[in-house]
Coordinates of C-alpha atoms in Angstrom, one line a residue:
Chain K
X8 CA 10.4 127.6 158.7
X9 CA 11.2 127.5 162.4
X10 CA 11.5 130.8 164.0
X11 CA 13.3 131.6 167.2
X12 CA 11.4 134.1 169.3
X13 CA 13.0 133.5 172.7
X14 CA 16.0 131.6 174.0
X15 CA 13.6 128.7 174.8
X16 CA 13.1 128.0 171.1
X17 CA 16.8 127.5 170.5
X18 CA 17.9 123.9 169.7
X19 CA 19.4 122.0 172.6
X20 CA 23.1 121.5 173.1
X21 CA 24.9 118.4 174.5
X22 CA 25.3 118.7 178.2
X23 CA 28.1 116.8 180.1
X24 CA 26.7 115.8 183.5
X25 CA 28.6 112.7 184.7
X26 CA 31.0 113.7 187.5
X27 CA 34.6 112.9 186.6
X28 CA 35.1 111.4 190.0
X29 CA 33.4 108.2 188.7
X30 CA 36.6 107.6 186.9
X31 CA 39.5 106.3 189.0
X32 CA 43.0 107.8 188.3
X33 CA 44.7 105.4 190.6
X34 CA 46.3 103.6 187.7
X35 CA 48.4 106.8 186.9
X36 CA 50.5 106.3 190.0
X37 CA 54.1 105.0 190.0
X38 CA 54.6 106.1 193.6
X39 CA 52.1 106.2 196.4
X40 CA 52.0 108.7 199.4
X41 CA 51.8 106.9 202.7
X42 CA 50.7 109.1 205.7
X43 CA 51.7 108.5 209.2
X44 CA 49.7 110.9 211.4
X45 CA 52.0 110.5 214.4
X46 CA 53.6 113.9 214.0
X47 CA 50.7 115.5 212.1
X48 CA 49.8 119.0 213.4
X49 CA 46.6 119.3 211.3
X50 CA 48.1 122.2 209.3
X51 CA 46.2 120.9 206.2
X52 CA 48.9 121.9 203.8
X53 CA 48.6 118.5 202.1
X54 CA 44.8 119.1 201.7
X55 CA 45.4 122.6 200.4
X56 CA 48.0 121.8 197.8
X57 CA 46.5 118.6 196.3
X58 CA 45.7 119.3 192.6
X59 CA 43.4 116.3 192.4
X60 CA 41.3 117.1 195.5
X61 CA 42.4 113.5 196.6
X62 CA 43.1 114.4 200.2
X63 CA 40.0 114.9 202.5
X64 CA 39.7 115.6 206.2
X65 CA 37.8 113.2 208.3
X66 CA 35.4 114.0 211.2
X67 CA 38.3 113.9 213.7
X68 CA 40.2 116.4 211.6
X69 CA 42.9 114.1 210.3
X70 CA 43.9 114.2 206.6
X71 CA 43.0 111.1 204.6
X72 CA 44.4 110.2 201.2
X73 CA 41.9 108.9 198.8
X74 CA 43.9 106.5 196.7
X75 CA 41.2 106.1 194.1
X76 CA 42.0 109.5 192.8
X77 CA 45.6 110.2 193.9
X78 CA 47.9 110.4 190.8
X79 CA 51.1 110.2 193.0
X80 CA 52.5 113.6 192.1
X81 CA 54.2 113.8 195.5
X82 CA 53.3 117.5 196.3
X83 CA 51.9 116.5 199.7
X84 CA 55.1 114.6 200.7
X85 CA 57.3 117.6 199.6
X86 CA 55.2 120.2 201.3
X87 CA 54.5 118.4 204.6
X88 CA 56.5 120.4 207.2
X89 CA 56.6 117.4 209.6
X90 CA 57.6 114.8 207.0
X91 CA 54.5 112.7 207.8
X92 CA 54.1 111.6 204.2
X93 CA 56.6 109.4 202.4
X94 CA 56.4 108.3 198.8
X95 CA 56.6 104.5 198.3
X96 CA 57.1 102.7 195.0
X97 CA 53.9 101.1 193.7
X98 CA 54.2 97.4 193.1
Chain X
X11 CA 36.1 121.0 213.8
X12 CA 39.1 121.4 211.4
X13 CA 40.2 125.0 210.9
X14 CA 41.1 125.8 207.3
X15 CA 42.8 129.0 206.0
X16 CA 40.8 128.9 202.8
X17 CA 37.1 128.0 202.2
X18 CA 36.4 124.3 202.7
X19 CA 33.9 123.8 199.9
X20 CA 35.2 121.8 196.9
X21 CA 33.7 122.7 193.5
X22 CA 36.1 120.6 191.4
X23 CA 35.6 116.9 191.2
X24 CA 38.5 114.4 191.6
X25 CA 39.1 112.1 188.7
X26 CA 39.8 114.8 186.1
X27 CA 42.6 114.1 183.7
X28 CA 45.0 117.0 184.4
X29 CA 48.7 115.9 184.6
X30 CA 50.0 114.9 188.1
X31 CA 51.1 118.1 189.9
X32 CA 49.1 120.4 187.6
X33 CA 49.3 124.1 188.6
X34 CA 46.2 125.0 186.6
X35 CA 44.2 122.4 188.5
X36 CA 45.0 124.1 191.8
X37 CA 44.2 127.5 190.3
X38 CA 40.6 126.5 189.3
X39 CA 40.2 124.8 192.7
X40 CA 41.1 127.9 194.6
X41 CA 39.2 130.2 192.2
X42 CA 35.9 128.3 192.7
X43 CA 36.5 128.0 196.5
X44 CA 36.5 131.8 196.5
X45 CA 33.6 132.3 194.1
X46 CA 31.2 129.7 195.5
X47 CA 28.5 127.7 193.8
X48 CA 26.6 130.6 192.2
X49 CA 29.1 130.8 189.4
X50 CA 29.1 130.1 185.6
X51 CA 32.5 129.3 184.1
X52 CA 33.3 129.7 180.4
X53 CA 36.3 127.7 179.2
X54 CA 37.9 128.1 175.8
X55 CA 40.3 125.7 174.2
X56 CA 43.0 125.2 176.8
X57 CA 44.2 122.5 179.1
X58 CA 41.0 122.8 181.2
X59 CA 38.8 122.3 178.1
X60 CA 39.9 118.6 178.0
X61 CA 40.6 118.0 181.6
X62 CA 37.0 116.9 182.3
X63 CA 37.7 113.8 180.3
X64 CA 35.7 112.3 177.5
X65 CA 32.0 113.3 177.0
X66 CA 29.8 113.2 179.1
X67 CA 32.1 113.7 182.0
X68 CA 32.5 117.1 183.8
X69 CA 35.1 118.0 186.4
X70 CA 33.3 121.1 187.8
X71 CA 30.3 121.2 190.1
X72 CA 29.2 124.6 188.5
X73 CA 27.7 125.1 185.0
X74 CA 30.5 125.3 182.4
X75 CA 30.4 126.6 178.9
X76 CA 33.0 125.1 176.5
X77 CA 33.7 127.7 173.9
X78 CA 36.0 128.5 171.0
X79 CA 39.6 129.6 171.5
X80 CA 39.2 133.3 170.8
X81 CA 35.8 133.9 172.4
X82 CA 36.3 133.9 176.2
X83 CA 35.7 137.6 176.5
X84 CA 32.8 137.6 174.1
X85 CA 31.2 134.5 175.7
X86 CA 31.3 135.9 179.2
X87 CA 29.8 139.2 177.9
X88 CA 27.0 137.1 176.4
X89 CA 26.4 135.1 179.5
X90 CA 26.2 138.3 181.6
X91 CA 23.8 139.9 179.2
X92 CA 21.6 136.7 179.2
X93 CA 21.6 136.6 183.0
X94 CA 20.7 140.3 183.2
X95 CA 17.8 139.7 180.8
X96 CA 16.6 136.9 183.1
X97 CA 17.1 139.1 186.1
X98 CA 19.6 136.8 187.8
X99 CA 21.9 139.3 189.4
X100 CA 23.6 137.1 192.1
X101 CA 25.5 134.9 189.6
X102 CA 29.2 135.5 189.0
X103 CA 30.4 135.0 185.4
X104 CA 34.0 134.0 185.0
X105 CA 36.1 133.1 182.0
X106 CA 38.9 130.6 182.7
X107 CA 41.5 130.8 179.9
X108 CA 45.1 129.9 179.4
X109 CA 47.9 132.3 178.5
X110 CA 47.7 131.5 174.8
X111 CA 43.9 132.0 174.8
X112 CA 44.4 135.3 176.5
X113 CA 47.6 137.0 175.4
X114 CA 47.5 135.8 171.8
X115 CA 44.3 134.4 170.4
X116 CA 41.7 135.8 172.8
X117 CA 43.1 139.3 173.3
X118 CA 40.6 141.0 170.9
X119 CA 37.6 139.6 172.7
X120 CA 39.2 140.4 176.1
X121 CA 39.9 144.0 175.1
X122 CA 36.3 144.4 173.9
X123 CA 34.9 143.0 177.1
X124 CA 37.0 145.3 179.3
X125 CA 36.3 148.3 177.1
X126 CA 32.5 147.7 177.6
X127 CA 33.2 147.2 181.3
X128 CA 31.2 143.9 181.2
X129 CA 30.4 142.8 184.8
X130 CA 32.5 139.6 184.7
X131 CA 35.8 138.1 185.8
X132 CA 38.4 137.1 183.3
X133 CA 40.8 134.6 184.8
X134 CA 44.1 133.9 183.0
X135 CA 46.0 130.8 184.2
X136 CA 49.5 131.3 183.0
X137 CA 51.6 128.2 182.4
X138 CA 53.7 130.2 179.9
X139 CA 53.1 128.3 176.6
X140 CA 50.5 126.3 174.7
X141 CA 50.8 123.3 177.0
X142 CA 47.6 121.5 175.9
X143 CA 48.8 121.1 172.4
X144 CA 52.4 120.2 173.2
X145 CA 54.4 123.2 174.6
X146 CA 54.4 125.7 171.7
X147 CA 55.7 129.2 172.4
X148 CA 53.1 131.8 173.3
X149 CA 53.6 135.5 173.8
X150 CA 53.5 134.8 177.6
X151 CA 56.5 132.5 177.4
X152 CA 59.4 134.2 179.2
X153 CA 62.7 135.2 177.6
X154 CA 65.2 132.4 177.2
X155 CA 62.7 129.5 177.5
X156 CA 62.8 126.3 175.5
X157 CA 59.6 125.2 173.9
X158 CA 58.9 122.8 171.0
X159 CA 58.7 125.8 168.6
X160 CA 61.7 127.5 170.1
X161 CA 64.0 124.4 170.3
X162 CA 67.0 125.6 172.1
X163 CA 69.0 122.4 171.7
X164 CA 69.1 122.7 167.9
X165 CA 70.6 126.0 167.0
X166 CA 70.2 128.3 169.9
X167 CA 66.8 129.6 168.8
X168 CA 65.2 129.8 172.3
X169 CA 62.7 132.4 172.9
X170 CA 64.5 135.8 172.5
X171 CA 61.5 138.0 173.1
X172 CA 60.3 139.1 176.6
X173 CA 57.0 138.0 178.2
X174 CA 54.0 140.1 177.2
X175 CA 52.7 142.0 180.2
X176 CA 49.0 141.3 180.3
X177 CA 48.6 143.3 183.5
X178 CA 49.9 146.5 181.8
X179 CA 47.5 145.9 178.9
X180 CA 44.4 145.4 181.0
X181 CA 45.3 148.4 183.3
X182 CA 45.6 150.6 180.2
X183 CA 41.9 149.8 179.6
X184 CA 41.1 151.5 182.9
X185 CA 39.8 148.2 184.4
X186 CA 38.3 148.5 187.9
X187 CA 40.3 145.6 189.4
X188 CA 43.3 143.5 188.2
X189 CA 45.5 141.3 190.3
X190 CA 48.3 138.7 190.0
X191 CA 48.2 135.6 192.1
X192 CA 50.3 132.5 192.6
X193 CA 49.1 129.0 193.5
X194 CA 52.0 128.9 196.0
X195 CA 50.1 131.4 198.2
X196 CA 46.5 130.1 198.4
X197 CA 45.4 132.6 201.1
X198 CA 46.5 135.6 199.1
X199 CA 45.0 133.9 196.0
X200 CA 41.6 133.4 197.6
X201 CA 41.5 136.9 199.1
X202 CA 42.1 138.6 195.7
X203 CA 39.5 136.5 194.0
X204 CA 37.0 137.3 196.8
X205 CA 37.9 141.0 196.4
X206 CA 37.4 140.7 192.6
X207 CA 34.0 139.0 193.2
X208 CA 32.8 142.0 195.4
X209 CA 33.6 144.6 192.7
X210 CA 31.2 145.5 189.8
X211 CA 32.6 145.8 186.3
X212 CA 35.4 144.0 184.5
X213 CA 38.0 142.2 186.6
X214 CA 41.1 140.4 185.5
X215 CA 43.2 137.9 187.5
X216 CA 46.6 136.7 186.2
X217 CA 47.5 133.4 187.9
X218 CA 51.0 131.9 188.0
X219 CA 50.7 128.1 187.4
X220 CA 53.8 126.0 187.0
X221 CA 53.4 123.1 184.5
X222 CA 55.6 119.9 185.2
X223 CA 55.7 118.6 181.6
X224 CA 56.1 122.0 179.9
X225 CA 58.6 123.4 182.3
X226 CA 60.5 120.1 182.6
X227 CA 60.6 119.5 186.3
X228 CA 59.4 116.8 188.6
X229 CA 55.7 117.2 189.6
X230 CA 56.3 117.3 193.3
X231 CA 58.0 120.7 192.9
X232 CA 55.0 122.6 191.6
X233 CA 54.4 124.5 194.8
X234 CA 58.1 125.1 195.4
X235 CA 58.4 126.7 192.0
X236 CA 55.2 128.7 192.4
X237 CA 56.7 130.2 195.6
X238 CA 60.1 130.6 194.1
X239 CA 58.7 132.6 191.1
X240 CA 57.4 135.2 193.6
X241 CA 60.4 135.1 195.9
X242 CA 62.8 135.8 193.0
X243 CA 60.6 138.7 191.8
X244 CA 60.1 136.8 188.4
X245 CA 56.4 136.9 189.1
X246 CA 55.5 139.7 191.5
X247 CA 52.2 139.6 193.4
X248 CA 50.3 142.9 193.2
X249 CA 46.9 144.3 192.6
X250 CA 45.6 147.4 190.8
X251 CA 42.3 148.8 192.1
X252 CA 40.9 151.8 190.3
X253 CA 44.3 152.4 188.8
X254 CA 46.3 152.4 192.1
X255 CA 49.0 149.7 192.3
X256 CA 49.6 147.9 195.5
X257 CA 52.3 145.2 195.8
X258 CA 50.9 142.6 198.1
X259 CA 54.1 140.6 198.7
X260 CA 57.6 142.2 198.9
X261 CA 60.3 139.6 199.5
X262 CA 62.6 141.1 202.1
X263 CA 65.6 139.4 200.5
X264 CA 64.8 138.4 196.9
X265 CA 66.4 135.1 195.9
X266 CA 68.6 135.2 192.8
X267 CA 66.7 134.2 189.6
X268 CA 69.4 131.4 189.1
X269 CA 67.6 129.4 191.8
X270 CA 64.3 129.6 189.9
X271 CA 65.8 129.0 186.4
X272 CA 68.1 126.2 187.6
X273 CA 65.3 123.9 188.7
X274 CA 63.6 123.8 185.3
X275 CA 64.7 121.8 182.3
X276 CA 63.4 124.5 179.9
X277 CA 66.1 126.8 181.0
X278 CA 69.0 124.4 181.2
X279 CA 70.7 125.7 178.0
X280 CA 71.2 129.2 179.5
X281 CA 74.7 130.4 180.0
X282 CA 75.8 132.4 183.0
X283 CA 75.8 135.5 180.8
X284 CA 72.2 135.0 179.9
X285 CA 71.2 134.3 183.5
X286 CA 72.8 137.6 184.4
X287 CA 70.8 139.3 181.7
X288 CA 67.6 137.8 183.0
X289 CA 68.5 138.9 186.5
X290 CA 69.0 142.4 185.2
X291 CA 65.7 142.5 183.4
X292 CA 63.9 141.1 186.5
X293 CA 65.4 143.7 188.8
X294 CA 64.5 146.4 186.3
X295 CA 60.8 145.3 186.1
X296 CA 60.6 145.0 189.9
X297 CA 62.0 148.6 190.3
X298 CA 59.6 149.9 187.8
X299 CA 56.8 148.2 189.7
X300 CA 57.9 149.9 193.0
X301 CA 58.0 153.2 191.2
X302 CA 54.5 152.6 189.8
X303 CA 53.2 151.8 193.2
X304 CA 54.4 155.3 194.4
X305 CA 53.4 157.2 191.3
X306 CA 49.9 155.7 190.9
X307 CA 48.8 156.9 194.3
X308 CA 48.8 160.5 193.0
X309 CA 48.1 159.5 189.4
X310 CA 45.6 156.6 189.1
X311 CA 46.2 154.6 185.9
X312 CA 49.4 156.5 185.7
X313 CA 47.8 159.4 183.9
X314 CA 46.7 157.2 180.9

């Protein structure tokens, strides 16, 4: 009979190790946020409030929407104080 | 270099399958920003148990233990004991459970964990019903709300019981630190989680997380509702450290609860009379909290 003397003797468990970002969620979108940085003040509210971590900040400090993972919830467009982001219908 | 008001590190991957506009998704993102990479998360059955997507996908960059519904408190106690046995002292252990897994199913394990003063953080993200399984009522569902098990449209059987106060329950255990946070105020959120991280012993965080499909509103309004919940005093932000209450956000002119209730489909059946009743209850709870803040300065844990 197998005996378990330390934790190292325990049977293995399945480990999930494939990052979910390999999956695109772009197909979820019915509307797409379009960013016009003309009036952007770099407040990063859009970056802060994105539930999908789909807005990153580039080397020059501008927010960039990554459409591969944006689900089109519209929080960024609602929260932008300068109305730089508009939601456009996906076609 | 860009200047951020909350830590820049991202420990949640994109591509997870939370609903668009998910409040719980923001809560775990802010929580891990504050806790950093030396963290182990235990997740029971809840929205975030399935949000990684099908096996073998994972949505978190930190080790995650998927556990049974009622065992969050027990599993984080076990993780802490194992880490102590291995001599790994610098790792934060956190349980990330929903309101059903905390206030109903997991309350026994949570109570045991706090009573033993296990050195771990219990994080309750509160979307006010069993959202993962299809919006069934939990004991954290507020008074007057529609859910699929309290279907208001059929015969007026909306939820008639008030929301269970988890904060009062954990404070009664003489917990070293407990706090409420809202995803609408990320700086306050991160500050409280960082504070919790710096304290030894059991810590409890109660996070207010609006849920677009469960609360029946359009997903772009998640942050608006998260702020409105605080500004109407429906969900006050406060912390309790060593039994002393401190309200961290006092709206100078609280908005009427009608503004908060009116934007959600789950409250659309409410009559003016019931809204007045909810306003009265909200004011009463807020005044009690103000009184507690004063009283607990002299009498930590209010003499319990």
